PDB file of C-alpha atoms in Angstrom:
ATOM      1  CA  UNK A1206       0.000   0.000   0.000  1.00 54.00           C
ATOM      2  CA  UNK A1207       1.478   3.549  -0.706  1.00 62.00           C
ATOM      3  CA  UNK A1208       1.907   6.003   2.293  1.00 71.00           C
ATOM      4  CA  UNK A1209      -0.047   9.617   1.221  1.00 68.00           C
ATOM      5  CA  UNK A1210       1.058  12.167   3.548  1.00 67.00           C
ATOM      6  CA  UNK A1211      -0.705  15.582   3.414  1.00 67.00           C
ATOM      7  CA  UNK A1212       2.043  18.330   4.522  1.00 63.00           C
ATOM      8  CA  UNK A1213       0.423  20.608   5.938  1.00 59.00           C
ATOM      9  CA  UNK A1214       1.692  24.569   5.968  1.00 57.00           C
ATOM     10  CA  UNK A1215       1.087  28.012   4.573  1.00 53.00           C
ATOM     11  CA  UNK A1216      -1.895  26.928   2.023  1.00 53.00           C
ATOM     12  CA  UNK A1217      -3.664  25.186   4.508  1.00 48.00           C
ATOM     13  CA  UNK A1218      -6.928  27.015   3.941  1.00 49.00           C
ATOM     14  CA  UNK A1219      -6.926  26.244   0.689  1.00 47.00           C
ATOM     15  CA  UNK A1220      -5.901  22.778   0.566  1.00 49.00           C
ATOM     16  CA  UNK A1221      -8.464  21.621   3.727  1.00 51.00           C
ATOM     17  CA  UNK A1222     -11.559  22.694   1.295  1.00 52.00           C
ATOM     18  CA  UNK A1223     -12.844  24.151   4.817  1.00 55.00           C
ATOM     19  CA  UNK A1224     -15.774  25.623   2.521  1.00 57.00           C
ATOM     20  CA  UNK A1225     -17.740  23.424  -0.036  1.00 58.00           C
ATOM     21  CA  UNK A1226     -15.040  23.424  -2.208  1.00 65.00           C
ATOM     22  CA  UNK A1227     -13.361  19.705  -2.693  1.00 73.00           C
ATOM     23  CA  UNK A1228     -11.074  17.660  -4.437  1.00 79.00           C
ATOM     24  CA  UNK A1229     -11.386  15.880  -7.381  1.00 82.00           C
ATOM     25  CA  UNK A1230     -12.512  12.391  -6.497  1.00 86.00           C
ATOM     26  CA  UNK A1231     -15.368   9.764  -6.052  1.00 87.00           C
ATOM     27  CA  UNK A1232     -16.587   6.667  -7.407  1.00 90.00           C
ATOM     28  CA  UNK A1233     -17.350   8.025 -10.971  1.00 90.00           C
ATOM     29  CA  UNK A1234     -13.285   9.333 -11.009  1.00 89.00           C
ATOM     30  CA  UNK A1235     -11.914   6.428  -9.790  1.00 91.00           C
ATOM     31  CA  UNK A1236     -13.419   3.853 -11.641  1.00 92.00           C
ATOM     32  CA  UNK A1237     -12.438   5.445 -14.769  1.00 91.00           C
ATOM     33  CA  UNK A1238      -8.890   6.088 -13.461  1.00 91.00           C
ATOM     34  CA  UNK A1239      -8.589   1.912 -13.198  1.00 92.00           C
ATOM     35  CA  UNK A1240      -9.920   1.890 -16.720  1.00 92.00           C
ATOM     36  CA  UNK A1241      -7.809   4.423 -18.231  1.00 91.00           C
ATOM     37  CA  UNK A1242      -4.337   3.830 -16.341  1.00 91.00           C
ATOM     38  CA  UNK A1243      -2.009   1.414 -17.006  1.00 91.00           C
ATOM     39  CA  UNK A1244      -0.786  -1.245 -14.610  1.00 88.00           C
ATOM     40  CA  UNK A1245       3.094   0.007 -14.745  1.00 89.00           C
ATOM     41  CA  UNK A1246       2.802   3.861 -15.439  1.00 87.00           C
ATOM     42  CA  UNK A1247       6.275   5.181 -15.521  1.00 89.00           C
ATOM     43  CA  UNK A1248       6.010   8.715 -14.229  1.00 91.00           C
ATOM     44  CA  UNK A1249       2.778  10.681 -13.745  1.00 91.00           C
ATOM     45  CA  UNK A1250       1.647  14.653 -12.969  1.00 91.00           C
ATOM     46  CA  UNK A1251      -1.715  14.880 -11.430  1.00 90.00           C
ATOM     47  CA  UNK A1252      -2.364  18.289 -11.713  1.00 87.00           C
ATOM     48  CA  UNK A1253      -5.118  19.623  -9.301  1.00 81.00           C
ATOM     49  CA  UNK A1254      -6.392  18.750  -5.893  1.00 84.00           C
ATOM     50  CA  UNK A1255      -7.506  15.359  -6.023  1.00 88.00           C
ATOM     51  CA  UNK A1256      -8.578  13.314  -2.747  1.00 89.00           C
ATOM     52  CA  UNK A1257      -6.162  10.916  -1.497  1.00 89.00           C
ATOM     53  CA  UNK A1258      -8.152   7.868  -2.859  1.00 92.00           C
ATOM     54  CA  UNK A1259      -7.482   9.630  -6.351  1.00 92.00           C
ATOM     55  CA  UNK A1260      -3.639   9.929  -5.449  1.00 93.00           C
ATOM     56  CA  UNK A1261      -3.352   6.852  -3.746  1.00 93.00           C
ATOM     57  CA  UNK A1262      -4.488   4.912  -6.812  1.00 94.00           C
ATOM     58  CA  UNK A1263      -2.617   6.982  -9.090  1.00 94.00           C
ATOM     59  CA  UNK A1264       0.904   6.398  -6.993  1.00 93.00           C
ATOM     60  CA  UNK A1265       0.428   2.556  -6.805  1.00 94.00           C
ATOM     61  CA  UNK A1266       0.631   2.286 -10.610  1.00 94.00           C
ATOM     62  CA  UNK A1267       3.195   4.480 -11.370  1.00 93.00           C
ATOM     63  CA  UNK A1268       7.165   4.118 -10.852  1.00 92.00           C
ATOM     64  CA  UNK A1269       6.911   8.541 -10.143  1.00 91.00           C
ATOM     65  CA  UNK A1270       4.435  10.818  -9.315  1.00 91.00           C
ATOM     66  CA  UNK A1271       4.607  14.510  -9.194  1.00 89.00           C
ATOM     67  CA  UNK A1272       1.006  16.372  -7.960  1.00 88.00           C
ATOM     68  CA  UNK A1273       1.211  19.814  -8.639  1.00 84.00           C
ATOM     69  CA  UNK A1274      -1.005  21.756  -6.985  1.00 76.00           C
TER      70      UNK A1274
END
């Protein structure tokens, strides 16, 4: 299983969604995201807030992943 840590620091506002503002993410997302990726994806951006059941998919089938946000 990969390890998501959030860092938390000067964004924190923005990156909590304390409003009703959220991540990217749900059923819907990820069941097209296990369609879509490969197995063995060599290195990935995920560009965006996404919820950590978005990244943590995304970093088990990839060899790098960069999430620019």
């Amino acid at each position: 299983m990969t390890d998501i840590q959030v860092v938390r620091g000067e964004i924190q506002p923005w990156t909590d969604y304390p409003s009703s503002r959220h991540p990217a993410g749900g059923a819907a997302l990820l069941a097209f995201l296990e369609d879509v990726l490969p197995a063995e994806a060599g290195r990935t951006l995920v560009a965006g807030p996404h919820s950590v059941e978005v990244l943590r998919l995304v970093a088990a089938r990839s060899k790098h992943l960069t999430v620019l946000i």
